[in-house]
mmCIF file of C-alpha atoms in Angstrom:
data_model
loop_
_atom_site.group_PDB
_atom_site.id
_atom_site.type_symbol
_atom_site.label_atom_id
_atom_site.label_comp_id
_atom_site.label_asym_id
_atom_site.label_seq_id
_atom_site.Cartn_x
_atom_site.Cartn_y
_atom_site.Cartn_z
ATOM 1 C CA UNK A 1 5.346 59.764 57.066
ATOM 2 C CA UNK A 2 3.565 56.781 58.697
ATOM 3 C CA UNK A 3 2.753 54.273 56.161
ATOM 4 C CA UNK A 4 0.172 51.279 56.676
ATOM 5 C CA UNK A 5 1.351 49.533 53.651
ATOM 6 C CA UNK A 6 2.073 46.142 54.467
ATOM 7 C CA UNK A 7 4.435 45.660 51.375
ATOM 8 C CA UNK A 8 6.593 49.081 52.392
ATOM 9 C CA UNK A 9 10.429 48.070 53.428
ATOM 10 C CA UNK A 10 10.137 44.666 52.297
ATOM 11 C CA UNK A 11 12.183 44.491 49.352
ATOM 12 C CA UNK A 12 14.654 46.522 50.765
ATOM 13 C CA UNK A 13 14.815 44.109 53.636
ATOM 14 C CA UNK A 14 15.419 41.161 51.196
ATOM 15 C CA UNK A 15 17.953 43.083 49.522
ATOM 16 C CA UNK A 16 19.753 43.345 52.740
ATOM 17 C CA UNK A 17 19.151 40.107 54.159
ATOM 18 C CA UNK A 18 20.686 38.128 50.852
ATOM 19 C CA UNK A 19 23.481 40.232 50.239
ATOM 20 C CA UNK A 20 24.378 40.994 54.054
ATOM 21 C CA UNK A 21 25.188 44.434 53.319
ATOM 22 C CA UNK A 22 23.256 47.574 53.305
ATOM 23 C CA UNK A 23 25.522 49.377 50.601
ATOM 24 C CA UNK A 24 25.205 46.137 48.364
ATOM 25 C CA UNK A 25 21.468 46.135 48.876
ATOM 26 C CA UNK A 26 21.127 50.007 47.942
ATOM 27 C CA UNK A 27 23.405 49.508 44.471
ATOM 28 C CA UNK A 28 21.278 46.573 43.814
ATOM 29 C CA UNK A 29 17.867 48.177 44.237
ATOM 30 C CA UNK A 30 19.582 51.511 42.864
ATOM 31 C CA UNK A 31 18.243 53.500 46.172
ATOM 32 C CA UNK A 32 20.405 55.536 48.825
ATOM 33 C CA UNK A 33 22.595 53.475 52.240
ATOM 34 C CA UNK A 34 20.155 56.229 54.236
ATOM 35 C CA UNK A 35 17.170 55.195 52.343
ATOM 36 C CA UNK A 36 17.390 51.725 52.814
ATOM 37 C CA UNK A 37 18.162 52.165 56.377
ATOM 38 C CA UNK A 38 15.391 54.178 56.974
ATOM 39 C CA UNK A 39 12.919 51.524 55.646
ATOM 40 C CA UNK A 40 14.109 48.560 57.219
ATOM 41 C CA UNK A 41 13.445 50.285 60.216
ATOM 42 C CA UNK A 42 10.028 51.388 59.352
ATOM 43 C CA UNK A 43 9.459 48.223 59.032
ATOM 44 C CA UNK A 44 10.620 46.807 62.349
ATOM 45 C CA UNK A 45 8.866 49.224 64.127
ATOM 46 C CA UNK A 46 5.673 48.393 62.294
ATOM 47 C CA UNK A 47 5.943 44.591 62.783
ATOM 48 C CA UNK A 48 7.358 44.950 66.942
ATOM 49 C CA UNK A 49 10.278 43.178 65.947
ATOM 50 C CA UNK A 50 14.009 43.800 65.208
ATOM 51 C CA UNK A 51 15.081 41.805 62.260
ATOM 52 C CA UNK A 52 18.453 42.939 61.500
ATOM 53 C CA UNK A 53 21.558 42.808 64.272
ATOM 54 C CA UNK A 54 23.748 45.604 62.824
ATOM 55 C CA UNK A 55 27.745 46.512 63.391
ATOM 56 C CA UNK A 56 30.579 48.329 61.669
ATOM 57 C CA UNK A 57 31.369 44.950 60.744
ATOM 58 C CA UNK A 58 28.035 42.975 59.669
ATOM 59 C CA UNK A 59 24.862 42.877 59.209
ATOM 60 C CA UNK A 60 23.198 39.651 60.519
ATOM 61 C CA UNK A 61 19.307 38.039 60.528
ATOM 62 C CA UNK A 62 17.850 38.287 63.918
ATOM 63 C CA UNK A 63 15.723 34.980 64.716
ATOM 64 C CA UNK A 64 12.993 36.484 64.199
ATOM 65 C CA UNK A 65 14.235 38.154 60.659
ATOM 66 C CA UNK A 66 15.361 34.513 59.737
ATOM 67 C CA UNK A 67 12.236 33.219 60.211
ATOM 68 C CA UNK A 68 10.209 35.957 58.250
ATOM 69 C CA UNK A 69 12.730 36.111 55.489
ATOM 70 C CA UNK A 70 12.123 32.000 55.274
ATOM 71 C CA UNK A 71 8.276 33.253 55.380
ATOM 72 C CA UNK A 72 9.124 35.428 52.330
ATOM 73 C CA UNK A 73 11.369 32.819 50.432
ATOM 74 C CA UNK A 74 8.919 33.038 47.059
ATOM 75 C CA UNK A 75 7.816 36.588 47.116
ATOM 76 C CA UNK A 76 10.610 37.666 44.663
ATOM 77 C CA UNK A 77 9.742 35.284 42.223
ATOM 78 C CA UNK A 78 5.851 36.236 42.645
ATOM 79 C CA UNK A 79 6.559 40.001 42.121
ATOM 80 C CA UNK A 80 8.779 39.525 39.330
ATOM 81 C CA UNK A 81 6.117 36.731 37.682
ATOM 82 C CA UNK A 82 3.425 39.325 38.430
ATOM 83 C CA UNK A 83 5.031 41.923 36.964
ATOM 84 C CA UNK A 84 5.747 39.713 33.828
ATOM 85 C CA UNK A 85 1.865 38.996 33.564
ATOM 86 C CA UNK A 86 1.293 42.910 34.095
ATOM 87 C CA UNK A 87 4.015 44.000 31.054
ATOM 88 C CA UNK A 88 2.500 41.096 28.603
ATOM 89 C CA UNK A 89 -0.672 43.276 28.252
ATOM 90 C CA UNK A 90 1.617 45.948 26.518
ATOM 91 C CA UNK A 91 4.010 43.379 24.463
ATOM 92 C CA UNK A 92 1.654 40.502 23.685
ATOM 93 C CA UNK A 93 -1.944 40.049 22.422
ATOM 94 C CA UNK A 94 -3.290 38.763 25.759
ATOM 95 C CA UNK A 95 -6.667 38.652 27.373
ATOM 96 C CA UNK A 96 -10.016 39.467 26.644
ATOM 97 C CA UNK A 97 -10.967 42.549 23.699
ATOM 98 C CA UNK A 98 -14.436 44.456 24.205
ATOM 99 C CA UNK A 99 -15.286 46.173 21.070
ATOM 100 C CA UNK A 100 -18.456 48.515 20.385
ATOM 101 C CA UNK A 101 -19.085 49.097 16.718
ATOM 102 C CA UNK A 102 -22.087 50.057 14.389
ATOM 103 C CA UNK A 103 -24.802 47.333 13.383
ATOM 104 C CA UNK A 104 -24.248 48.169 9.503
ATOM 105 C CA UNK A 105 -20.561 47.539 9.789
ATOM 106 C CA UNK A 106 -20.537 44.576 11.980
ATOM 107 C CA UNK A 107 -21.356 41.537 10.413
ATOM 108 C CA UNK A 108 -19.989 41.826 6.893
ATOM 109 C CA UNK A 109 -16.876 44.186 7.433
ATOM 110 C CA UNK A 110 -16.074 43.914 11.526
ATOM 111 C CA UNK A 111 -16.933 40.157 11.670
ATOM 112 C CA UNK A 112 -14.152 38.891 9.114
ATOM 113 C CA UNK A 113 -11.443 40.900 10.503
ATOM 114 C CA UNK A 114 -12.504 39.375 14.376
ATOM 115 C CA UNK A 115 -12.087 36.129 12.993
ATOM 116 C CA UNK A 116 -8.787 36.668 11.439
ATOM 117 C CA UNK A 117 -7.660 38.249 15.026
ATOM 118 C CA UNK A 118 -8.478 35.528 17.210
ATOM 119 C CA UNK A 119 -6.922 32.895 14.538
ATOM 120 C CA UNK A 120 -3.714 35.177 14.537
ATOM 121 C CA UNK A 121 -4.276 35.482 18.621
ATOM 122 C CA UNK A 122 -4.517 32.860 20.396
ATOM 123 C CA UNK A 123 -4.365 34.411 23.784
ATOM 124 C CA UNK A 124 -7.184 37.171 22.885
ATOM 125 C CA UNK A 125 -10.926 36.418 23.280
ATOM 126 C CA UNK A 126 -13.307 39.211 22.205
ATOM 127 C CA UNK A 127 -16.431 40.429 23.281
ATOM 128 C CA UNK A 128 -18.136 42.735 20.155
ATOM 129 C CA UNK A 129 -21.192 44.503 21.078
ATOM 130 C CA UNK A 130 -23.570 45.879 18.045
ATOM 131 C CA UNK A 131 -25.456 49.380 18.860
ATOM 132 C CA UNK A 132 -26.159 52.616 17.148
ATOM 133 C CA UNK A 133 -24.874 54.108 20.751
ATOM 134 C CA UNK A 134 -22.054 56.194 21.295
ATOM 135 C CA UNK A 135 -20.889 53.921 24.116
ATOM 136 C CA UNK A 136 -18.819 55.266 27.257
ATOM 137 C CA UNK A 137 -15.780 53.217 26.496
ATOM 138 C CA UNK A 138 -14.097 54.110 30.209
ATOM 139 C CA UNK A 139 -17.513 53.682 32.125
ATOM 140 C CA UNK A 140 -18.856 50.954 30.270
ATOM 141 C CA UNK A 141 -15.511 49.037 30.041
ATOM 142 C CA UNK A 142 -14.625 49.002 26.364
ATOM 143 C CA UNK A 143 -11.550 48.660 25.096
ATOM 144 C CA UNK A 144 -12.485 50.287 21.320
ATOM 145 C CA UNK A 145 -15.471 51.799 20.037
ATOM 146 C CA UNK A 146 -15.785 52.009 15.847
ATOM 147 C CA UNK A 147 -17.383 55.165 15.042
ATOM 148 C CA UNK A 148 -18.277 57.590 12.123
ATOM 149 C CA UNK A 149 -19.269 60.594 13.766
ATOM 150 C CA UNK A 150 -17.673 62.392 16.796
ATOM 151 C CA UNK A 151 -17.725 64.298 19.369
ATOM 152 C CA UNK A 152 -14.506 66.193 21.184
ATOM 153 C CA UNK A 153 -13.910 63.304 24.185
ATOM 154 C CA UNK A 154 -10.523 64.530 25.692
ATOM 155 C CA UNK A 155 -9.626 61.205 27.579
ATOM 156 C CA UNK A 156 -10.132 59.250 24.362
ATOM 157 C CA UNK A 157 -7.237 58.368 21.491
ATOM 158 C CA UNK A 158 -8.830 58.640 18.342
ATOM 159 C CA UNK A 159 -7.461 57.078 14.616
ATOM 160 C CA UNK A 160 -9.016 57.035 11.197
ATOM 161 C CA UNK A 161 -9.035 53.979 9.789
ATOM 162 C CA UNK A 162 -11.325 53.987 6.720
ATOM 163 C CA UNK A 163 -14.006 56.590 4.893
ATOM 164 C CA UNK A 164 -17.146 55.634 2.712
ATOM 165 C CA UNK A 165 -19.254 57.450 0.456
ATOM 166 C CA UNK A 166 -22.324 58.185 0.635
ATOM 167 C CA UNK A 167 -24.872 57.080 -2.268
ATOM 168 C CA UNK A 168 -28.225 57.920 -3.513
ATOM 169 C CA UNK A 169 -29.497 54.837 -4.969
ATOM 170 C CA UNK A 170 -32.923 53.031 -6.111
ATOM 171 C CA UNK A 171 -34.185 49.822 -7.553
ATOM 172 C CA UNK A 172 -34.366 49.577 -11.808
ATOM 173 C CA UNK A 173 -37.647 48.901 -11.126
ATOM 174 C CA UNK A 174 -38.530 51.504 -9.063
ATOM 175 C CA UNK A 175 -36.880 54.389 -11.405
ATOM 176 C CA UNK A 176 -38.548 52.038 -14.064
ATOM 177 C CA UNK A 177 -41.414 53.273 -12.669
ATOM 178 C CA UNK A 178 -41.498 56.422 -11.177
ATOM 179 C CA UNK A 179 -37.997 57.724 -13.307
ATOM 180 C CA UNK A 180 -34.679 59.310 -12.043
ATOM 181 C CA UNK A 181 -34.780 62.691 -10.371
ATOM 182 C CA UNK A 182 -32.668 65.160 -12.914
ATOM 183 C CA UNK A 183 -31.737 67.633 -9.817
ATOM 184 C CA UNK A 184 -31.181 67.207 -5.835
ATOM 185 C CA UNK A 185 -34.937 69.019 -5.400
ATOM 186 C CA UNK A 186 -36.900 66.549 -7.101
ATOM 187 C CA UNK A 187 -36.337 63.858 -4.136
ATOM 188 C CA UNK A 188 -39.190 66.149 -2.941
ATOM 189 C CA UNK A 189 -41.704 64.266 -5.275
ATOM 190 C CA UNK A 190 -39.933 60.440 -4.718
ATOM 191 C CA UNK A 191 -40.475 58.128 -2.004
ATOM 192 C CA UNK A 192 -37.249 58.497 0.282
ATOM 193 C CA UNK A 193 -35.709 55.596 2.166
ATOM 194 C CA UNK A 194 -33.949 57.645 4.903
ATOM 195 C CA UNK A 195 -31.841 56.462 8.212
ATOM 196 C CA UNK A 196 -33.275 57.496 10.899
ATOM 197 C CA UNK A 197 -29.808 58.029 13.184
ATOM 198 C CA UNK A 198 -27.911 60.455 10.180
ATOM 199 C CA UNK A 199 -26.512 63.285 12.326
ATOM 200 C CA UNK A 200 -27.856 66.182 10.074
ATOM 201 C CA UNK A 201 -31.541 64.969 10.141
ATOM 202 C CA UNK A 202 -34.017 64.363 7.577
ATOM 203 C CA UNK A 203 -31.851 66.301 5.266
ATOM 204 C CA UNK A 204 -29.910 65.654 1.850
ATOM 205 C CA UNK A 205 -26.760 67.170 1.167
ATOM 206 C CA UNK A 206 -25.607 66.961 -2.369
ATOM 207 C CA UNK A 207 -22.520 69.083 -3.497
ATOM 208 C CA UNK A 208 -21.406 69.834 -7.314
ATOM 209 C CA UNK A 209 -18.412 72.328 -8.306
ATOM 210 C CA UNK A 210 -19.179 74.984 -6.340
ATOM 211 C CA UNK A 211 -22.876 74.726 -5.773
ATOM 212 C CA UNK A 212 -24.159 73.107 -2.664
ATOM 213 C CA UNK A 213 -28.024 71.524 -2.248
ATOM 214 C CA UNK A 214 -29.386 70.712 1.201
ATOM 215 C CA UNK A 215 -32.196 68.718 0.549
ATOM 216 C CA UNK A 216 -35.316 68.318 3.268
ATOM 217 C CA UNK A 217 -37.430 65.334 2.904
ATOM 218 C CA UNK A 218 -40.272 63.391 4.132
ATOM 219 C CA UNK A 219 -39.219 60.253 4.452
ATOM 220 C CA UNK A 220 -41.812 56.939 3.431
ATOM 221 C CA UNK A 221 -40.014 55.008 5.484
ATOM 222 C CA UNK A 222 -37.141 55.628 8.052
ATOM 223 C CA UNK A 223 -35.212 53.214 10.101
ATOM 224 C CA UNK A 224 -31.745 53.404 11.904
ATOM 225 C CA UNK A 225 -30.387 49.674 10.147
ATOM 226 C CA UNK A 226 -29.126 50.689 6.720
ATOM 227 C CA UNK A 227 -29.143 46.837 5.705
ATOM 228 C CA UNK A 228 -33.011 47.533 6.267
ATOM 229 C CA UNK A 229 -33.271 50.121 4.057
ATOM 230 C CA UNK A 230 -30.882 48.851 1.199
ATOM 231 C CA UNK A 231 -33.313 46.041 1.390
ATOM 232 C CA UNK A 232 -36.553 48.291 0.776
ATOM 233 C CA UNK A 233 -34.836 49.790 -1.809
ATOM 234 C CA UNK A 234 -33.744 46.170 -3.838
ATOM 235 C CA UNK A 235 -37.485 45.639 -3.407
ATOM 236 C CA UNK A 236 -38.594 49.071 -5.075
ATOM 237 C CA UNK A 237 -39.919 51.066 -2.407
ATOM 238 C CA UNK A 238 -38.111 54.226 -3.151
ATOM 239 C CA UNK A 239 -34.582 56.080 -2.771
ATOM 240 C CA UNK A 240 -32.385 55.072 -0.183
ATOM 241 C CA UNK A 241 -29.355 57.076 0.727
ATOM 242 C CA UNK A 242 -26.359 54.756 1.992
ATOM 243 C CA UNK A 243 -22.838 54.686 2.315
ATOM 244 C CA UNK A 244 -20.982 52.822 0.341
ATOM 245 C CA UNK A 245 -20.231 49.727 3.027
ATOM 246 C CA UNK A 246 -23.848 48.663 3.089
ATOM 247 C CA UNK A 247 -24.865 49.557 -0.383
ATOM 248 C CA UNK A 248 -21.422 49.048 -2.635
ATOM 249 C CA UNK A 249 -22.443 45.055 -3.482
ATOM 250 C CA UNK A 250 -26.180 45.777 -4.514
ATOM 251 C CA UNK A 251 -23.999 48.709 -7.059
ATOM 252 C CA UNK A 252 -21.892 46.233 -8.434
ATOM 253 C CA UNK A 253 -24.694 43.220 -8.704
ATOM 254 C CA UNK A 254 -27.227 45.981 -10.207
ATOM 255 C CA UNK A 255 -29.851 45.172 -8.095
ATOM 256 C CA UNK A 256 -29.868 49.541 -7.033
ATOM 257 C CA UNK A 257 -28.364 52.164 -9.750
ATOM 258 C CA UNK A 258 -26.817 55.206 -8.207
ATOM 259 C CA UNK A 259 -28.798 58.517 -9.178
ATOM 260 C CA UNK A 260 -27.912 62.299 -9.584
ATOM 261 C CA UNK A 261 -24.301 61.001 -10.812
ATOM 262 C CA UNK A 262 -23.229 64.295 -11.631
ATOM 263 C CA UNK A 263 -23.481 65.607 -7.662
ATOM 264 C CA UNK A 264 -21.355 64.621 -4.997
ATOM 265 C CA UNK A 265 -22.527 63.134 -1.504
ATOM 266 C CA UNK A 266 -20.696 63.513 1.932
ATOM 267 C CA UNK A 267 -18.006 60.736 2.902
ATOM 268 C CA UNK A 268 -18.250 59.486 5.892
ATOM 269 C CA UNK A 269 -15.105 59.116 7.899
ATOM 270 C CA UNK A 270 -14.690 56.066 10.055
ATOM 271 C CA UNK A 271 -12.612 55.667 13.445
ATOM 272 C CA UNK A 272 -11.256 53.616 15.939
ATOM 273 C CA UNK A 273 -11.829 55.343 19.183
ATOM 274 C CA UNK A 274 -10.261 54.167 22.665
ATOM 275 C CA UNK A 275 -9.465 55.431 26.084
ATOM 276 C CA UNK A 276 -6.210 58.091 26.063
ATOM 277 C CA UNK A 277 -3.364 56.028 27.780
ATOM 278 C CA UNK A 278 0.437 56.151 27.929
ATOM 279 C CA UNK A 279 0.405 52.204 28.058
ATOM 280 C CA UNK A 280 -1.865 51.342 25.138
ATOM 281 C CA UNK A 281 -2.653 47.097 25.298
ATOM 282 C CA UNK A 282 -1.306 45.279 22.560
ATOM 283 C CA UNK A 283 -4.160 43.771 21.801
ATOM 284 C CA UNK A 284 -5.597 47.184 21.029
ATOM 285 C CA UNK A 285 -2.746 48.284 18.887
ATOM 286 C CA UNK A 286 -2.855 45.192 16.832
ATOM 287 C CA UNK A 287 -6.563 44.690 16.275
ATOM 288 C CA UNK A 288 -6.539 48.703 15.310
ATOM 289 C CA UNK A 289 -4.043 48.012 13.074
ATOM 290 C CA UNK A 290 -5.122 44.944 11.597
ATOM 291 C CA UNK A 291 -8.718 46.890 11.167
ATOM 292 C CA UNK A 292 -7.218 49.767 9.151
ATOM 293 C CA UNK A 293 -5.372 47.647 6.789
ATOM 294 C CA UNK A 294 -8.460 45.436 5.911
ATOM 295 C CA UNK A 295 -10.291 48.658 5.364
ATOM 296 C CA UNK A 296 -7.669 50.533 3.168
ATOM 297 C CA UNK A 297 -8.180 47.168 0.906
ATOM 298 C CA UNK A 298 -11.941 47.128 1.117
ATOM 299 C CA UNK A 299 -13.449 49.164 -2.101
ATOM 300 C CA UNK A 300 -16.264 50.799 -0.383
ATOM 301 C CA UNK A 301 -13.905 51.409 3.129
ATOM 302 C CA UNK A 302 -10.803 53.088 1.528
ATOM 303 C CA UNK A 303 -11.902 56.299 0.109
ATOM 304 C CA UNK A 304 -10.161 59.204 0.759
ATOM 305 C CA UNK A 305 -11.419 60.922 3.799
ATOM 306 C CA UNK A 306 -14.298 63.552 3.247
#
């Protein structure tokens, strides 16, 4: 078949030309005598010119092939260097990271672990982009999107790489005030703190042996940043339900009390999520990895998975 690629026969020319021999060239570039043949001449008869003189005997540059093999005299080195630069992306850190992940994850649990990458990497720059979007990694040109929910994407490589609980939680002062629901079904008489992106709506699901309570409310105030919310609810304006990576400090300093302890709340599963690919960068691999083992050390990022 006719080929217009400019590049086609020229190696096997090279071969040929440095080790005078067409059954030399074809063990060195691990091809057939016949194949070699036939593109060396392809590629005379695309460029006008003959650039071999053949006989039983030798094989011998043509003026014109010693010029354009002195014309070619670096483009070994240049494929072999670009194919070294092509390769590092698979067994180096190199280049630059795009990252999508979650606003409520970012700066105290994403952040840290970006920081200890690029100190690690020197070669790596990132680029982390904060939205409540379920970005198109391929058409938007990520490299890894952090996720809790998904959906079935085919072309995409998923891993789990931490889990959080949810919590129902409230100021002392507001249960000081307006006391602690006793059962899932009084939240219908509280003021309810609610995030306004959870995937099952304005709905509670609380779970105990082998009873389960799904909980509608009417939220006083919704908003899709749960460091919002957790806010509100430090300053006593109602119930807030969080997951454990945005609420788990406020727990342990006191400033919100869990509620309904005796009921169990979803966990929410978290994942690294990037394009499907034989050839996965290095960069990728190791930032995954270096993400899952901060996690599985993090208190309110290494439950087990719901």
């Amino acid at each position: 078949m006719k080929t217009t690629d400019p590049l086609a026969g020229i190696m096997a020319f090279l071969a040929v030309a440095d080790r005078a021999s067409f059954t030399a060239a074809a063990e060195d570039l691990e091809m057939g005598r016949s194949a070699v043949g036939a593109q060396i001449r392809a590629l005379e008869a695309r460029l006008g010119v003959q650039l071999l003189q053949r006989s039983t005997r030798a094989v011998r540059l043509t003026e014109a092939g010693a010029a354009y093999r002195a014309a070619l005299a670096d483009i070994q080195d240049r494929v072999r260097h670009a194919g070294q630069a092509a390769t590092a992306f698979q067994t180096e850190a190199v280049g630059r990271l795009r990252i999508a992940a979650p606003p409520d994850l970012g700066p105290d649990h994403v952040a840290p672990v970006v920081a200890r990458f690029l100190a690690e990497n020197s070669a790596v720059s990132i680029d982390l982009q904060l939205s409540t979007d379920a970005v198109d990694l391929i058409g938007d040109s990520f490299d890894l999107a952090i996720r809790g929910a998904l959906a079935v994407e085919p072309r995409l490589v998923t891993r789990q790489i931490g889990a959080s609980p949810l919590f129902a939680c409230a100021s002392p002062s507001y249960l000081a005030r307006r006391g602690a629901p006793a059962t899932p079904q009084d939240l219908a008489t509280h003021a309810c703190l609610h995030f306004s992106e959870l995937r099952w709506g304005c709905k509670w699901r609380f779970e105990r042996d082998n009873e389960v309570a799904d909980v509608p409310i009417l939220p006083r105030l919704e908003c899709n940043n749960g460091p919002t919310l957790l806010a509100a609810a430090i300053a006593g304006a109602g119930i807030a339900l969080e997951p454990a990576f945005v609420v788990g400090p406020a727990i342990r300093a006191g400033t919100v009390v869990p509620i309904l302890a005796d009921w169990h709340l979803p966990v929410i599963p978290l994942h690294a999520v990037y394009p499907a690919n034989r050839n996965i960068a290095s960069k990728v691999r190791s930032f995954v990895t270096m993400l899952a083992t901060a996690f599985a050390d993090h208190p309110d990022l290494g439950a087990a998975p719901g």
